[in-house]
């Protein structure tokens, strides 16, 4: 393949370095310094995709972030697939593999045929709403196709092989954009000593200066850029970030920068090099020097390959030495675009004509053009592009002064490239991210950044100051201002200067009329990425969509990765005109982050794989792994779930663990339970306020179970609290509720009762807890301690003792979640493993059996012990649980929850109450969540009584058991309810006490 | 992402260190049992949700663990002030002073 459009000289490319790359399966050659877009144009590739809705051929239109059509799927391997890359922003590298991300319907033939049948040839705005509404039963079928149609490209099916990074930084002055305004701002701010960050999305600084023929300080602009960047890099206080897009401007001057560190080097990052980095910057002051996007003109068939932005033509010619065609027709509403025709002529190509829509432009550039022998046709517009897959001609026609009517017949100009310029749209995206509404400027013919509370300054074209001279001046002034605002002293600096150019007034023109009515003329595109036409916008307003936000959503204008960069202003102007309003009256939609697509890799940084979410391990974790435990996630904790032996099913394991614990002795790692150390002279009173039960008389050495409720009276945590000293308690919480409970205690102490002297500390991780449970628990303990009197009378149920266990200091709590004789042995966490192993060794002769959370659940369910969050759900108060015994209403202080559970709704009859459920079929385990009904034969909808909260097979009892909510259940003991299941079965269960095992509680008290 | 001055640490820190804990200045009734259901419901569930200045309770969760108040503009997200529990805000909505 030859680079047929490559100019013989010029450009910022390295002709010595030839680069081969693949596009849509074909191999092409480009040069070092090319983007994929410039290389494709050099190779004469006209079509880079099919349009989203109408499947029309599309070519490269722009040269930067505003490119709507040339979206690439990148990646030589599955693992390196990257969607949504603009060809205009991707530097070429050896071996690059890219393909076009064709939108719908080409991607899917079925979709095309389906839409063909349903929607006909034309797709008006609101097509989806209108077409896919009925019949409702078909929605699920439609949705699949619509979803498929909605995206561009695809993500990788394999893990990304590259490393990504996040970095947090503080800046005194952050300058966004490295064009003339940004560079002069950086120069001015740098010498103040302020910490300056200059970020630019392109591969090199300079912005429009990289293709400019202007002079700064009497030097060619590109030389001034080179000198300026060299000077800036001598400052220690300046960080230069090329290839770095400031994508989001968030509250309180927090900005995110997406730096592409090695995307330009290869399909994979070089070894040890980060691929992309997200900078999270907190800036004292920000200077937005984001420039402006050229606005295409809206005329018939303006989406044909070969229709480009005027500035893009200059960029390709001067920066990349690529002339994408041979015969140019330039249409413009302003002076600036004339330069594109001059650049084209300088490249030795033919300028067929400059078509100026202004009736009598007397600007200097018109005379320059004429003196160069270029034909200038004024008061005229290109009304239609001719050609099928590439421009072959331009239909031009005379236009009245206001630009809304043609005043004569059309004629054809033969050409293969139409460049258009409707003026500039300031790139105000970032200033909108924090909610600032843009303001229309007639002078700039565009929206400018509006009032903001951010510490933000703006300079250059984003302000509507389009001339080079103004950009340099504003950049310098705002750079100084930003440094001063950030608290730095700085003297005035010498401003870079460029010869002022006299400018003619631009014409505000957003929609070129056609000899046919808009609705009958060939399509006139406004938003190329979303296939929104001028006719569609007019139709939307006729259908009654008057708010610009509604027009946007109805037509999809400004959606997607494009975010309305080229189309929004034209679209709003067309909507305004069609409603007979001014643009300021119609207003504008605003822009959201991100400015251009950001990869998930850059957002996530290193927080992936093992670092995606923190995992908490107990001190005994290694032992659990070595002994084959399956794990369950409880909050961030990894808890042993069960310990299968070879050949065992999960149920086999549970049966074995349950029976061993009831018949001999079991061992549980209970270290994850939340533990809060509470001290202070008011600690006891505080407990009385946050728990529903009484604490006034709990003696040192004793433990007590407590229920914690919210102010609404609903249970939100439970646990055992031990009295360690008169003013010292240890509270335990549920594993998942530990952080919430600590916050709860703090908020009441700090905001309601600050006069109380009490202190809370989380000590969860300080202690390792091994629970020895079962009839042989005492015998095991006897082998491990000599200084704790284990006699049943000396060390009773609900007592705690301190002493030495397995040779280390320990607190031992005689509390039980299994209903068996239990000792919870708490030791300093770093002794945890040694003590656990000592217990296992001491228990060996009793066949001590480690058990996990699942066996713990079964054993506690056999005893009717609740698990908050499983048997309760935030709508359950203590009386619903039949836990009235844990509510001490006679306490003098109105404890948290007391008033709540006295509400009318809490004391009404027929509330759902927690009961035991015994299936009539002893083998049938009711699925948790199943709903009870009185009569399974009742017509649907049946009256529902409540759901099953806990349900297991109990090997110890030899039948299945369950707990669940039943309306008025506590008064329905012995009655039957039915659980109709999704598979058609109905399980009948008898309402009973939830205490299935040892109802008198004798076993735990021995 | 907010940049929040903790009045206890006396430093600006990133929002990631803090948690919002609802509207500020909603004291628990001193005698809950004397409240009607309606009064208790008012205390439990009803919040002002203003457009403009809003007093909020925040906690420096991974810092000093102290609760404090923020006056924040719900339209612009500007933080006007942060102040300790038990002190009064400097910035208020007009109707708060009425």
mmCIF file of N, CA, C and O in Angstrom, chain A residues 168 170 250-252 254 280 282 434 453-454 689 711-712 742-744 746-748 750-754 760-762 893-900 902-905, chain B residues 1-4 8 13-16 21 26-38 40 43-45 57 59 64-68 75-79 85:
data_model
loop_
_atom_site.group_PDB
_atom_site.id
_atom_site.type_symbol
_atom_site.label_atom_id
_atom_site.label_comp_id
_atom_site.label_asym_id
_atom_site.label_seq_id
_atom_site.Cartn_x
_atom_site.Cartn_y
_atom_site.Cartn_z
ATOM 1 N N UNK A 168 -2.456 10.665 43.610
ATOM 2 C CA UNK A 168 -3.095 11.841 44.199
ATOM 3 C C UNK A 168 -2.083 12.972 44.222
ATOM 4 O O UNK A 168 -0.941 12.774 44.639
ATOM 5 N N UNK A 170 -1.472 17.452 44.702
ATOM 6 C CA UNK A 170 -1.952 18.794 44.995
ATOM 7 C C UNK A 170 -1.236 19.762 44.066
ATOM 8 O O UNK A 170 -0.055 19.600 43.798
ATOM 9 N N UNK A 250 -14.493 18.301 39.206
ATOM 10 C CA UNK A 250 -15.444 17.948 40.255
ATOM 11 C C UNK A 250 -15.446 19.007 41.352
ATOM 12 O O UNK A 250 -14.698 19.985 41.279
ATOM 13 N N UNK A 251 -16.270 18.779 42.375
ATOM 14 C CA UNK A 251 -16.457 19.788 43.409
ATOM 15 C C UNK A 251 -15.151 20.137 44.116
ATOM 16 O O UNK A 251 -14.263 19.311 44.269
ATOM 17 N N UNK A 252 -15.102 21.362 44.585
ATOM 18 C CA UNK A 252 -13.997 21.849 45.400
ATOM 19 C C UNK A 252 -12.660 21.707 44.676
ATOM 20 O O UNK A 252 -11.655 21.280 45.247
ATOM 21 N N UNK A 254 -11.510 19.621 42.481
ATOM 22 C CA UNK A 254 -10.924 18.283 42.352
ATOM 23 C C UNK A 254 -11.052 17.882 40.884
ATOM 24 O O UNK A 254 -12.153 17.869 40.333
ATOM 25 N N UNK A 280 -5.421 12.314 40.359
ATOM 26 C CA UNK A 280 -6.531 12.915 41.106
ATOM 27 C C UNK A 280 -5.966 14.172 41.760
ATOM 28 O O UNK A 280 -5.207 14.084 42.711
ATOM 29 N N UNK A 282 -6.092 17.906 43.515
ATOM 30 C CA UNK A 282 -6.776 18.961 44.265
ATOM 31 C C UNK A 282 -5.999 20.238 43.968
ATOM 32 O O UNK A 282 -4.833 20.354 44.353
ATOM 33 N N UNK A 434 -19.291 21.056 37.035
ATOM 34 C CA UNK A 434 -19.714 21.316 38.409
ATOM 35 C C UNK A 434 -21.032 22.075 38.454
ATOM 36 O O UNK A 434 -21.410 22.613 39.493
ATOM 37 N N UNK A 453 -18.662 28.721 41.190
ATOM 38 C CA UNK A 453 -18.113 28.932 42.524
ATOM 39 C C UNK A 453 -16.757 28.252 42.645
ATOM 40 O O UNK A 453 -16.111 28.328 43.674
ATOM 41 N N UNK A 454 -16.338 27.558 41.589
ATOM 42 C CA UNK A 454 -15.020 26.925 41.644
ATOM 43 C C UNK A 454 -13.944 28.000 41.540
ATOM 44 O O UNK A 454 -14.189 29.094 41.023
ATOM 45 N N UNK A 689 -28.733 2.773 78.158
ATOM 46 C CA UNK A 689 -29.463 3.624 77.212
ATOM 47 C C UNK A 689 -29.498 3.037 75.808
ATOM 48 O O UNK A 689 -30.438 3.270 75.058
ATOM 49 N N UNK A 711 -34.130 4.020 67.019
ATOM 50 C CA UNK A 711 -35.171 4.843 67.636
ATOM 51 C C UNK A 711 -36.562 4.434 67.164
ATOM 52 O O UNK A 711 -37.563 4.772 67.779
ATOM 53 N N UNK A 712 -36.610 3.700 66.047
ATOM 54 C CA UNK A 712 -37.905 3.226 65.561
ATOM 55 C C UNK A 712 -38.344 1.952 66.283
ATOM 56 O O UNK A 712 -39.408 1.415 66.007
ATOM 57 N N UNK A 742 -20.214 0.678 66.503
ATOM 58 C CA UNK A 742 -19.281 1.651 67.077
ATOM 59 C C UNK A 742 -19.698 3.081 66.705
ATOM 60 O O UNK A 742 -19.714 3.979 67.548
ATOM 61 N N UNK A 743 -20.078 3.278 65.435
ATOM 62 C CA UNK A 743 -20.554 4.609 65.014
ATOM 63 C C UNK A 743 -21.793 5.025 65.794
ATOM 64 O O UNK A 743 -21.957 6.188 66.151
ATOM 65 N N UNK A 744 -22.665 4.054 66.013
ATOM 66 C CA UNK A 744 -23.915 4.293 66.734
ATOM 67 C C UNK A 744 -23.621 4.781 68.155
ATOM 68 O O UNK A 744 -24.211 5.754 68.636
ATOM 69 N N UNK A 746 -20.841 6.136 69.202
ATOM 70 C CA UNK A 746 -20.155 7.428 69.144
ATOM 71 C C UNK A 746 -21.127 8.570 68.865
ATOM 72 O O UNK A 746 -21.037 9.637 69.467
ATOM 73 N N UNK A 747 -22.051 8.349 67.942
ATOM 74 C CA UNK A 747 -22.923 9.463 67.555
ATOM 75 C C UNK A 747 -23.804 9.855 68.742
ATOM 76 O O UNK A 747 -24.025 11.042 68.999
ATOM 77 N N UNK A 748 -24.277 8.872 69.514
ATOM 78 C CA UNK A 748 -25.096 9.218 70.675
ATOM 79 C C UNK A 748 -24.268 9.883 71.763
ATOM 80 O O UNK A 748 -24.703 10.830 72.407
ATOM 81 N N UNK A 750 -21.407 11.588 71.315
ATOM 82 C CA UNK A 750 -20.876 12.898 70.917
ATOM 83 C C UNK A 750 -21.954 13.951 70.711
ATOM 84 O O UNK A 750 -21.719 15.130 70.938
ATOM 85 N N UNK A 751 -23.132 13.510 70.207
ATOM 86 C CA UNK A 751 -24.131 14.522 69.849
ATOM 87 C C UNK A 751 -25.277 14.637 70.854
ATOM 88 O O UNK A 751 -25.897 15.696 70.944
ATOM 89 N N UNK A 752 -25.583 13.568 71.596
ATOM 90 C CA UNK A 752 -26.721 13.628 72.504
ATOM 91 C C UNK A 752 -26.305 13.728 73.974
ATOM 92 O O UNK A 752 -26.895 14.467 74.746
ATOM 93 N N UNK A 753 -25.316 12.926 74.337
ATOM 94 C CA UNK A 753 -24.973 12.834 75.759
ATOM 95 C C UNK A 753 -23.472 13.093 75.968
ATOM 96 O O UNK A 753 -22.762 12.267 76.571
ATOM 97 N N UNK A 754 -22.969 14.239 75.493
ATOM 98 C CA UNK A 754 -21.526 14.487 75.621
ATOM 99 C C UNK A 754 -21.091 14.628 77.076
ATOM 100 O O UNK A 754 -19.901 14.521 77.386
ATOM 101 N N UNK A 760 -15.009 4.624 73.839
ATOM 102 C CA UNK A 760 -15.215 3.395 73.057
ATOM 103 C C UNK A 760 -13.991 3.127 72.194
ATOM 104 O O UNK A 760 -13.466 4.050 71.567
ATOM 105 N N UNK A 761 -13.599 1.875 72.163
ATOM 106 C CA UNK A 761 -12.504 1.499 71.278
ATOM 107 C C UNK A 761 -12.784 0.165 70.629
ATOM 108 O O UNK A 761 -13.201 -0.781 71.296
ATOM 109 N N UNK A 762 -12.530 0.086 69.329
ATOM 110 C CA UNK A 762 -12.668 -1.194 68.642
ATOM 111 C C UNK A 762 -11.459 -2.058 68.980
ATOM 112 O O UNK A 762 -10.323 -1.636 68.781
ATOM 113 N N UNK A 893 -34.292 5.667 82.440
ATOM 114 C CA UNK A 893 -34.029 6.434 81.226
ATOM 115 C C UNK A 893 -34.774 5.800 80.062
ATOM 116 O O UNK A 893 -34.789 4.581 79.911
ATOM 117 N N UNK A 894 -35.371 6.622 79.223
ATOM 118 C CA UNK A 894 -36.119 6.091 78.076
ATOM 119 C C UNK A 894 -35.129 5.643 77.007
ATOM 120 O O UNK A 894 -34.736 6.395 76.131
ATOM 121 N N UNK A 895 -34.729 4.367 77.136
ATOM 122 C CA UNK A 895 -33.661 3.825 76.294
ATOM 123 C C UNK A 895 -34.033 3.874 74.807
ATOM 124 O O UNK A 895 -35.205 4.000 74.450
ATOM 125 N N UNK A 896 -33.001 3.781 73.967
ATOM 126 C CA UNK A 896 -33.222 3.878 72.512
ATOM 127 C C UNK A 896 -34.077 2.683 72.070
ATOM 128 O O UNK A 896 -33.700 1.537 72.288
ATOM 129 N N UNK A 897 -35.175 2.983 71.459
ATOM 130 C CA UNK A 897 -36.069 1.935 70.974
ATOM 131 C C UNK A 897 -37.354 1.848 71.765
ATOM 132 O O UNK A 897 -38.366 1.353 71.272
ATOM 133 N N UNK A 898 -37.324 2.350 73.006
ATOM 134 C CA UNK A 898 -38.506 2.191 73.863
ATOM 135 C C UNK A 898 -39.713 2.928 73.270
ATOM 136 O O UNK A 898 -40.782 2.341 73.099
ATOM 137 N N UNK A 899 -39.493 4.209 72.942
ATOM 138 C CA UNK A 899 -40.613 4.974 72.404
ATOM 139 C C UNK A 899 -41.038 4.423 71.046
ATOM 140 O O UNK A 899 -42.222 4.332 70.725
ATOM 141 N N UNK A 900 -40.035 4.023 70.261
ATOM 142 C CA UNK A 900 -40.334 3.503 68.924
ATOM 143 C C UNK A 900 -41.221 2.286 68.967
ATOM 144 O O UNK A 900 -42.194 2.173 68.219
ATOM 145 N N UNK A 902 -43.322 1.513 71.073
ATOM 146 C CA UNK A 902 -44.635 1.783 71.640
ATOM 147 C C UNK A 902 -45.563 2.461 70.635
ATOM 148 O O UNK A 902 -46.696 2.806 70.951
ATOM 149 N N UNK A 903 -45.058 2.664 69.421
ATOM 150 C CA UNK A 903 -45.901 3.280 68.388
ATOM 151 C C UNK A 903 -47.122 2.413 68.118
ATOM 152 O O UNK A 903 -47.090 1.189 68.293
ATOM 153 N N UNK A 904 -48.185 3.055 67.631
ATOM 154 C CA UNK A 904 -49.429 2.328 67.389
ATOM 155 C C UNK A 904 -49.197 1.116 66.496
ATOM 156 O O UNK A 904 -49.711 0.029 66.751
ATOM 157 N N UNK A 905 -48.373 1.299 65.475
ATOM 158 C CA UNK A 905 -48.178 0.187 64.534
ATOM 159 C C UNK A 905 -47.406 -0.960 65.168
ATOM 160 O O UNK A 905 -47.555 -2.107 64.759
ATOM 161 N N UNK B 1 -15.619 15.508 44.463
ATOM 162 C CA UNK B 1 -15.268 15.006 45.787
ATOM 163 C C UNK B 1 -14.944 16.191 46.697
ATOM 164 O O UNK B 1 -14.173 17.057 46.324
ATOM 165 N N UNK B 2 -15.560 16.208 47.850
ATOM 166 C CA UNK B 2 -15.437 17.362 48.734
ATOM 167 C C UNK B 2 -14.047 17.442 49.384
ATOM 168 O O UNK B 2 -13.350 16.446 49.513
ATOM 169 N N UNK B 3 -13.729 18.641 49.771
ATOM 170 C CA UNK B 3 -12.491 18.902 50.510
ATOM 171 C C UNK B 3 -12.975 19.508 51.818
ATOM 172 O O UNK B 3 -13.540 20.605 51.825
ATOM 173 N N UNK B 4 -12.802 18.792 52.911
ATOM 174 C CA UNK B 4 -13.519 19.126 54.144
ATOM 175 C C UNK B 4 -12.531 19.485 55.249
ATOM 176 O O UNK B 4 -11.558 18.759 55.494
ATOM 177 N N UNK B 8 -11.836 19.508 64.375
ATOM 178 C CA UNK B 8 -11.055 18.916 65.479
ATOM 179 C C UNK B 8 -9.605 18.718 65.064
ATOM 180 O O UNK B 8 -8.686 19.068 65.790
ATOM 181 N N UNK B 13 -9.120 17.747 54.725
ATOM 182 C CA UNK B 13 -8.846 16.369 54.319
ATOM 183 C C UNK B 13 -9.838 15.970 53.225
ATOM 184 O O UNK B 13 -10.884 16.594 53.055
ATOM 185 N N UNK B 14 -9.508 14.891 52.509
ATOM 186 C CA UNK B 14 -10.352 14.449 51.409
ATOM 187 C C UNK B 14 -11.647 13.803 51.923
ATOM 188 O O UNK B 14 -11.673 13.206 52.995
ATOM 189 N N UNK B 15 -12.688 13.914 51.106
ATOM 190 C CA UNK B 15 -14.005 13.385 51.479
ATOM 191 C C UNK B 15 -13.965 11.904 51.834
ATOM 192 O O UNK B 15 -14.752 11.427 52.653
ATOM 193 N N UNK B 16 -13.040 11.163 51.228
ATOM 194 C CA UNK B 16 -12.942 9.725 51.496
ATOM 195 C C UNK B 16 -12.770 9.411 52.984
ATOM 196 O O UNK B 16 -13.055 8.315 53.424
ATOM 197 N N UNK B 21 -23.789 11.904 57.950
ATOM 198 C CA UNK B 21 -24.652 11.206 58.906
ATOM 199 C C UNK B 21 -25.997 11.913 59.041
ATOM 200 O O UNK B 21 -26.615 11.912 60.093
ATOM 201 N N UNK B 26 -30.867 17.948 65.029
ATOM 202 C CA UNK B 26 -32.135 17.265 65.285
ATOM 203 C C UNK B 26 -31.986 16.558 66.628
ATOM 204 O O UNK B 26 -31.608 15.389 66.697
ATOM 205 N N UNK B 27 -32.215 17.281 67.726
ATOM 206 C CA UNK B 27 -31.971 16.685 69.038
ATOM 207 C C UNK B 27 -33.017 15.631 69.376
ATOM 208 O O UNK B 27 -34.184 15.748 68.988
ATOM 209 N N UNK B 28 -32.572 14.626 70.079
ATOM 210 C CA UNK B 28 -33.492 13.610 70.569
ATOM 211 C C UNK B 28 -34.383 14.253 71.623
ATOM 212 O O UNK B 28 -33.886 14.941 72.527
ATOM 213 N N UNK B 29 -35.695 14.084 71.524
ATOM 214 C CA UNK B 29 -36.575 14.670 72.547
ATOM 215 C C UNK B 29 -36.144 14.231 73.946
ATOM 216 O O UNK B 29 -35.781 13.063 74.152
ATOM 217 N N UNK B 30 -36.171 15.161 74.870
ATOM 218 C CA UNK B 30 -35.668 14.843 76.213
ATOM 219 C C UNK B 30 -36.575 13.858 76.933
ATOM 220 O O UNK B 30 -36.117 13.077 77.755
ATOM 221 N N UNK B 31 -37.861 13.901 76.628
ATOM 222 C CA UNK B 31 -38.775 12.922 77.232
ATOM 223 C C UNK B 31 -39.531 12.182 76.129
ATOM 224 O O UNK B 31 -40.668 12.520 75.800
ATOM 225 N N UNK B 32 -38.886 11.182 75.543
ATOM 226 C CA UNK B 32 -39.507 10.492 74.404
ATOM 227 C C UNK B 32 -40.898 9.960 74.733
ATOM 228 O O UNK B 32 -41.794 9.990 73.900
ATOM 229 N N UNK B 33 -41.052 9.472 75.968
ATOM 230 C CA UNK B 33 -42.330 8.835 76.309
ATOM 231 C C UNK B 33 -43.482 9.833 76.328
ATOM 232 O O UNK B 33 -44.649 9.440 76.253
ATOM 233 N N UNK B 34 -43.142 11.138 76.415
ATOM 234 C CA UNK B 34 -44.202 12.148 76.422
ATOM 235 C C UNK B 34 -44.583 12.568 75.010
ATOM 236 O O UNK B 34 -45.533 13.326 74.827
ATOM 237 N N UNK B 35 -43.857 12.074 74.015
ATOM 238 C CA UNK B 35 -44.154 12.461 72.629
ATOM 239 C C UNK B 35 -45.354 11.685 72.113
ATOM 240 O O UNK B 35 -45.503 10.486 72.386
ATOM 241 N N UNK B 36 -46.183 12.373 71.320
ATOM 242 C CA UNK B 36 -47.228 11.652 70.600
ATOM 243 C C UNK B 36 -46.566 10.868 69.467
ATOM 244 O O UNK B 36 -45.402 11.131 69.108
ATOM 245 N N UNK B 37 -47.303 9.953 68.885
ATOM 246 C CA UNK B 37 -46.771 9.212 67.732
ATOM 247 C C UNK B 37 -46.365 10.176 66.634
ATOM 248 O O UNK B 37 -45.355 9.996 65.952
ATOM 249 N N UNK B 38 -47.175 11.223 66.458
ATOM 250 C CA UNK B 38 -46.884 12.171 65.398
ATOM 251 C C UNK B 38 -45.578 12.920 65.683
ATOM 252 O O UNK B 38 -44.737 13.087 64.799
ATOM 253 N N UNK B 40 -43.145 11.905 67.550
ATOM 254 C CA UNK B 40 -42.022 10.963 67.443
ATOM 255 C C UNK B 40 -41.700 10.689 65.969
ATOM 256 O O UNK B 40 -40.540 10.619 65.573
ATOM 257 N N UNK B 43 -39.734 13.558 64.592
ATOM 258 C CA UNK B 43 -38.331 13.472 64.996
ATOM 259 C C UNK B 43 -37.587 12.397 64.189
ATOM 260 O O UNK B 43 -36.460 12.596 63.734
ATOM 261 N N UNK B 44 -38.245 11.263 63.991
ATOM 262 C CA UNK B 44 -37.581 10.125 63.365
ATOM 263 C C UNK B 44 -37.403 10.293 61.871
ATOM 264 O O UNK B 44 -36.345 9.977 61.336
ATOM 265 N N UNK B 45 -38.437 10.772 61.205
ATOM 266 C CA UNK B 45 -38.468 10.608 59.755
ATOM 267 C C UNK B 45 -38.432 11.903 58.947
ATOM 268 O O UNK B 45 -38.099 11.873 57.778
ATOM 269 N N UNK B 57 -24.681 16.730 59.568
ATOM 270 C CA UNK B 57 -23.800 16.067 60.522
ATOM 271 C C UNK B 57 -22.864 15.155 59.742
ATOM 272 O O UNK B 57 -23.307 14.386 58.890
ATOM 273 N N UNK B 59 -19.020 12.760 60.058
ATOM 274 C CA UNK B 59 -18.060 12.169 60.987
ATOM 275 C C UNK B 59 -16.736 11.952 60.267
ATOM 276 O O UNK B 59 -16.705 11.553 59.106
ATOM 277 N N UNK B 64 -10.228 11.399 63.131
ATOM 278 C CA UNK B 64 -10.312 11.504 64.587
ATOM 279 C C UNK B 64 -11.596 10.862 65.128
ATOM 280 O O UNK B 64 -11.796 10.816 66.332
ATOM 281 N N UNK B 65 -12.473 10.396 64.237
ATOM 282 C CA UNK B 65 -13.730 9.735 64.616
ATOM 283 C C UNK B 65 -14.708 10.692 65.305
ATOM 284 O O UNK B 65 -15.663 10.261 65.941
ATOM 285 N N UNK B 66 -14.472 11.979 65.146
ATOM 286 C CA UNK B 66 -15.369 12.945 65.772
ATOM 287 C C UNK B 66 -16.499 13.329 64.824
ATOM 288 O O UNK B 66 -16.280 13.469 63.616
ATOM 289 N N UNK B 67 -17.667 13.513 65.403
ATOM 290 C CA UNK B 67 -18.788 14.068 64.645
ATOM 291 C C UNK B 67 -18.706 15.591 64.705
ATOM 292 O O UNK B 67 -18.304 16.162 65.727
ATOM 293 N N UNK B 68 -19.076 16.238 63.606
ATOM 294 C CA UNK B 68 -19.102 17.695 63.573
ATOM 295 C C UNK B 68 -20.130 18.113 62.533
ATOM 296 O O UNK B 68 -20.707 17.273 61.838
ATOM 297 N N UNK B 75 -27.125 23.423 46.339
ATOM 298 C CA UNK B 75 -27.140 23.684 44.900
ATOM 299 C C UNK B 75 -25.731 23.697 44.321
ATOM 300 O O UNK B 75 -25.495 23.168 43.255
ATOM 301 N N UNK B 76 -24.824 24.326 45.029
ATOM 302 C CA UNK B 76 -23.462 24.467 44.497
ATOM 303 C C UNK B 76 -22.483 23.503 45.140
ATOM 304 O O UNK B 76 -21.367 23.355 44.659
ATOM 305 N N UNK B 77 -22.898 22.871 46.207
ATOM 306 C CA UNK B 77 -22.041 21.967 46.994
ATOM 307 C C UNK B 77 -20.926 22.716 47.727
ATOM 308 O O UNK B 77 -19.999 22.115 48.263
ATOM 309 N N UNK B 78 -21.025 24.014 47.754
ATOM 310 C CA UNK B 78 -20.014 24.781 48.475
ATOM 311 C C UNK B 78 -20.174 24.550 49.974
ATOM 312 O O UNK B 78 -21.293 24.567 50.500
ATOM 313 N N UNK B 79 -19.070 24.329 50.650
ATOM 314 C CA UNK B 79 -19.098 24.208 52.108
ATOM 315 C C UNK B 79 -18.813 25.573 52.690
ATOM 316 O O UNK B 79 -17.737 26.141 52.468
ATOM 317 N N UNK B 85 -19.752 20.136 67.368
ATOM 318 C CA UNK B 85 -21.026 19.814 68.016
ATOM 319 C C UNK B 85 -21.201 20.738 69.218
ATOM 320 O O UNK B 85 -20.255 20.965 69.981
#
